[in-house]
PDB file of C-alpha atoms in Angstrom:
ATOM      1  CA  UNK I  16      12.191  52.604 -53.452  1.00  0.00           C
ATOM      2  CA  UNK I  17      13.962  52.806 -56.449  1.00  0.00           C
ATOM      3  CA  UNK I  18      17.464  53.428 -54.742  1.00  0.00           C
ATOM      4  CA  UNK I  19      16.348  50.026 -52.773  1.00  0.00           C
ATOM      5  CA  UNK I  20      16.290  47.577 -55.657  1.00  0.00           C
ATOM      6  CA  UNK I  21      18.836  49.234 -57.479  1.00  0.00           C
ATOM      7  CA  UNK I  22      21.145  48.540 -54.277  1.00  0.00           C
ATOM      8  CA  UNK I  23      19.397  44.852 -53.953  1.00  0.00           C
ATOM      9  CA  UNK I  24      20.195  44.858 -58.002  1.00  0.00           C
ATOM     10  CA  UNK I  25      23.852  45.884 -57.794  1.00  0.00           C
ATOM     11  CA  UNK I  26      25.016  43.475 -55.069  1.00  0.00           C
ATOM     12  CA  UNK I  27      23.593  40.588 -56.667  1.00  0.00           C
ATOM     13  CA  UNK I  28      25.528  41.449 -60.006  1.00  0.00           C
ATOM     14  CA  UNK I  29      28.528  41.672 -57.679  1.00  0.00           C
ATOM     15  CA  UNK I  30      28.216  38.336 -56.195  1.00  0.00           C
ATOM     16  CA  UNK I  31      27.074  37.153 -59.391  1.00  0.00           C
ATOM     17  CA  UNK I  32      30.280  38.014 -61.562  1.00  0.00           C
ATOM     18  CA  UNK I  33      33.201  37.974 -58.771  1.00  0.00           C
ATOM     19  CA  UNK I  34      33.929  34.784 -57.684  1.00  0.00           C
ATOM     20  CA  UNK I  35      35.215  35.116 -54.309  1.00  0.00           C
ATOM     21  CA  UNK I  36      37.464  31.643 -55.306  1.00  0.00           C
ATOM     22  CA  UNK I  37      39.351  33.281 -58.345  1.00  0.00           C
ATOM     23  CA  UNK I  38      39.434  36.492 -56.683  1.00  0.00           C
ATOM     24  CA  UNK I  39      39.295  36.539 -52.435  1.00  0.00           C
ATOM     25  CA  UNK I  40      40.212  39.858 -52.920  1.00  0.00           C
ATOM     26  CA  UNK I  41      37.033  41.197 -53.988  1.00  0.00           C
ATOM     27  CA  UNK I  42      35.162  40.254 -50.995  1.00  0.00           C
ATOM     28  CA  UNK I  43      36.054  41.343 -47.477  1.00  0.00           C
ATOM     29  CA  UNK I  44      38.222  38.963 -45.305  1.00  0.00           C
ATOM     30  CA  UNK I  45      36.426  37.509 -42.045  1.00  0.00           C
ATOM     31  CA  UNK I  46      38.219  39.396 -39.196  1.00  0.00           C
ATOM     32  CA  UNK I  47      37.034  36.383 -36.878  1.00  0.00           C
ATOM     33  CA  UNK I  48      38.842  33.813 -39.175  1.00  0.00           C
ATOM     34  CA  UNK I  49      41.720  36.160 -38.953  1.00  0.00           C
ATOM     35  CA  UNK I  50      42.191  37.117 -35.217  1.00  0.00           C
ATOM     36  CA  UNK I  51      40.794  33.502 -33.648  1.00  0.00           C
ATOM     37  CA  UNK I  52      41.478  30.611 -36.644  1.00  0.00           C
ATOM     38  CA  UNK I  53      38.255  29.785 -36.146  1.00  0.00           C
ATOM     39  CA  UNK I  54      35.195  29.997 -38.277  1.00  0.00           C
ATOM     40  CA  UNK I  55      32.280  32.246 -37.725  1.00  0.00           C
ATOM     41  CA  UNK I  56      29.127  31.468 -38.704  1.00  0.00           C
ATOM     42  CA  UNK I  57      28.871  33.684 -41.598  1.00  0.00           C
ATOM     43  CA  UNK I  58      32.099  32.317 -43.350  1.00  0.00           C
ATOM     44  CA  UNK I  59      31.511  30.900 -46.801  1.00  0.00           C
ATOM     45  CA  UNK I  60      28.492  33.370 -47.288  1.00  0.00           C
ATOM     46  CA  UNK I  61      30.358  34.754 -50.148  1.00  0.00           C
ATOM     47  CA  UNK I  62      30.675  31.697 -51.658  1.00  0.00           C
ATOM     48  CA  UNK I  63      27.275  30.490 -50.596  1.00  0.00           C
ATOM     49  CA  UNK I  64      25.886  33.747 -52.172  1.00  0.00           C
ATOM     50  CA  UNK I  65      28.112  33.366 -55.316  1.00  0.00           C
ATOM     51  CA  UNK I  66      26.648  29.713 -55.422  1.00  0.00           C
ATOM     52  CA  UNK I  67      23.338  30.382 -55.537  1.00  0.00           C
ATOM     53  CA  UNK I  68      23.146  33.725 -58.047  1.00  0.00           C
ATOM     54  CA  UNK I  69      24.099  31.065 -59.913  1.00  0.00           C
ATOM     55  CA  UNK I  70      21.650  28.547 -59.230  1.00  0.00           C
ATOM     56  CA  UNK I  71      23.971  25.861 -57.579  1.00  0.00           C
ATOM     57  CA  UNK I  72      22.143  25.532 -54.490  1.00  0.00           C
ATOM     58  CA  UNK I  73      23.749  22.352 -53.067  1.00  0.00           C
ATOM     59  CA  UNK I  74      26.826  24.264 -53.394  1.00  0.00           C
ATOM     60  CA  UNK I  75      25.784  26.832 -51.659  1.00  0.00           C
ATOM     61  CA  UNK I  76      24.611  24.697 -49.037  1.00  0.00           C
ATOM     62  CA  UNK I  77      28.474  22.959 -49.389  1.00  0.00           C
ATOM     63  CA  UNK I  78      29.936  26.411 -48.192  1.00  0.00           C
ATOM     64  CA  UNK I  79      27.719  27.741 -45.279  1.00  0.00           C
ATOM     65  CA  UNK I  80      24.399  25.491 -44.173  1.00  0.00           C
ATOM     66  CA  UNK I  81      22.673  27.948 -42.517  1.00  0.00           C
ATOM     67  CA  UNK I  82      23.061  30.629 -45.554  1.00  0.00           C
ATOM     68  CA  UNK I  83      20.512  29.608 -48.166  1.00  0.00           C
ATOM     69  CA  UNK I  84      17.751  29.185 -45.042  1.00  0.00           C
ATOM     70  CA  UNK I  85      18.563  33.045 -44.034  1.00  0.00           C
ATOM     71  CA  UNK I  86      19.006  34.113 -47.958  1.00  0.00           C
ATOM     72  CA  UNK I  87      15.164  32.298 -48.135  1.00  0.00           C
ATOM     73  CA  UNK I  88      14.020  34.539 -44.948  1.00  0.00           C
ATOM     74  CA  UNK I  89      15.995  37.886 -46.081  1.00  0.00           C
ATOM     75  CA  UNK I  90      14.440  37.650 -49.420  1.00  0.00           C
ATOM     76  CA  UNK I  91      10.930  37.353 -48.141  1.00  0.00           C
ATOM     77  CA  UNK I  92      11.257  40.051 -46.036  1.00  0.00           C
ATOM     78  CA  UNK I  93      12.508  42.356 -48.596  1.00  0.00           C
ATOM     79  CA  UNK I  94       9.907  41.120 -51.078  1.00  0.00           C
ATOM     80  CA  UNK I  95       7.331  42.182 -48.078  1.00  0.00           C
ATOM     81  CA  UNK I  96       8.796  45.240 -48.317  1.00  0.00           C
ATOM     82  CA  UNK I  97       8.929  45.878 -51.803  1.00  0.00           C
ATOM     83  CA  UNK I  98       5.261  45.026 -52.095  1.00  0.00           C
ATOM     84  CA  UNK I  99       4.112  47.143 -49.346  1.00  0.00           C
ATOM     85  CA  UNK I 100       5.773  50.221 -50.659  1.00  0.00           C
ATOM     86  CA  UNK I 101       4.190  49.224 -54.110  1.00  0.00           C
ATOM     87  CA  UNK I 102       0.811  48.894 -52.716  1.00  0.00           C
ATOM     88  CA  UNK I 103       0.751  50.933 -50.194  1.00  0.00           C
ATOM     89  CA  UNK I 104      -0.719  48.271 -48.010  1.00  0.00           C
ATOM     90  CA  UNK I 105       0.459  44.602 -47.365  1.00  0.00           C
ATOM     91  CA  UNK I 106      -0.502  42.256 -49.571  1.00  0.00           C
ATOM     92  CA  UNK I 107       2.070  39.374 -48.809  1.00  0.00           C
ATOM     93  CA  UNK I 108       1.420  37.316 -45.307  1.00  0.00           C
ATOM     94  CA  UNK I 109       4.354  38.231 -42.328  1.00  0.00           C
ATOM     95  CA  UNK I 110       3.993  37.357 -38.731  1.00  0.00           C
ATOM     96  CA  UNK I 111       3.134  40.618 -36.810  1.00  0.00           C
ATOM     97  CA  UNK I 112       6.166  39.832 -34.117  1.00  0.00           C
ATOM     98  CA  UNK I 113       7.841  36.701 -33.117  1.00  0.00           C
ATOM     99  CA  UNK I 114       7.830  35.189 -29.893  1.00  0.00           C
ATOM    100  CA  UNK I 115      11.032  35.525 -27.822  1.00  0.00           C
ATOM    101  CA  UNK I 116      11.095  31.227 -28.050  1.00  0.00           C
ATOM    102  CA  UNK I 117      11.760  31.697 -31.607  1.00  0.00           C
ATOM    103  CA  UNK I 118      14.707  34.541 -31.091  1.00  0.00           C
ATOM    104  CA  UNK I 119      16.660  32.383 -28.409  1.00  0.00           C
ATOM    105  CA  UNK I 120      16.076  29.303 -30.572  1.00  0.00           C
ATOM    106  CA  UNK I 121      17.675  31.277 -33.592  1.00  0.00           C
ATOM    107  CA  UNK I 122      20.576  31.834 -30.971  1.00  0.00           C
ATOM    108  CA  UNK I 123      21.173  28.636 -29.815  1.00  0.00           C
ATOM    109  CA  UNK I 124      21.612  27.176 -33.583  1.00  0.00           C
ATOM    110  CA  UNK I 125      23.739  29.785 -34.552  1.00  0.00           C
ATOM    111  CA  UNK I 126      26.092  29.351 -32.072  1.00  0.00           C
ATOM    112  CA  UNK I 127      25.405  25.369 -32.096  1.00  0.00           C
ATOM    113  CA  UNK I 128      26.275  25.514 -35.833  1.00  0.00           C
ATOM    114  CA  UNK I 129      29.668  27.560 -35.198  1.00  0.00           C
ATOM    115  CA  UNK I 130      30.710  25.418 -32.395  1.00  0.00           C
ATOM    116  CA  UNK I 131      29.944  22.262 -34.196  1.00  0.00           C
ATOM    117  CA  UNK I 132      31.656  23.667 -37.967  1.00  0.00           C
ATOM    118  CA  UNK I 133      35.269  24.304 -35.541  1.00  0.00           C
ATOM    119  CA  UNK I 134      35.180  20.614 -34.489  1.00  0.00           C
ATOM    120  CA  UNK I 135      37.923  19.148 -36.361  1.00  0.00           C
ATOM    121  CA  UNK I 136      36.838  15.368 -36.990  1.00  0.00           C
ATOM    122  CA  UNK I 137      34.031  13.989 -39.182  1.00  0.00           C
ATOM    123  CA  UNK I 138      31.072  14.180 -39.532  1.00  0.00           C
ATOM    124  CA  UNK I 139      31.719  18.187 -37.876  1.00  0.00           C
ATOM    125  CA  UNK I 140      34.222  19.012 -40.579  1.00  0.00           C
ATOM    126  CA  UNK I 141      30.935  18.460 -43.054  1.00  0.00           C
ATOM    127  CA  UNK I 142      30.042  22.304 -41.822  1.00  0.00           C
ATOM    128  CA  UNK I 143      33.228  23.828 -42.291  1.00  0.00           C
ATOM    129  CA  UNK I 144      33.223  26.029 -45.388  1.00  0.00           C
TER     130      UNK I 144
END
């Protein structure tokens, strides 16, 4: 457990002091940006993540929409997590499972979002990172 939020620790100090727009070189490069031109739906998460360590959470929204939501979700879950291991028990609320609606509906925004953020005219070019 203690390996766990040391990790959790560590990479938020890393997104926290290298800013991936002084340095790009500190952060991996998005292969699909590379190899297509086109932007995945996880580019600007560096930025997004760099964003809101520092409490700039418009910003963060600026660079990827759809990051802070799933930074919001992660978090929870990891807090569940944490807690549980704590306690021994669960003493924050999570859903048991999630129905299969709520999977393909995840899908269909994610790849709505990336085919709407490659759209090259306003009000599409909003999304791009």
């Amino acid at each position: 457990m203690i390996l766990m939020v040391a990790v959790v620790i560590l990479g938020l100090m890393y997104a926290y002091l290298l800013d991936p727009l002084k340095d790009p070189n500190a952060y991996a490069p998005c292969v699909f940006r590379s190899e297509f031109s086109l932007y995945c739906p996880g580019c600007g998460d560096s930025r997004a993540l760099h964003a809101l360590t520092h409490g700039h959470i418009i910003q963060a929204f600026d660079y990827n929409f759809l990051f802070p939501f799933a930074a919001l979700v992660l978090a929870w879950y990891y807090l569940v997590a944490l807690t549980t291991l704590l306690f021994r028990k669960r003493v924050m609320w999570m859903p048991q499972s999630l129905p299969v609606w709520s999977a393909i509906a995840i899908g269909v925004v994610i790849v709505l979002f990336t085919v709407l953020r490659n759209i090259p005219v306003w009000p599409f070019t909003i999304l791009a990172p």
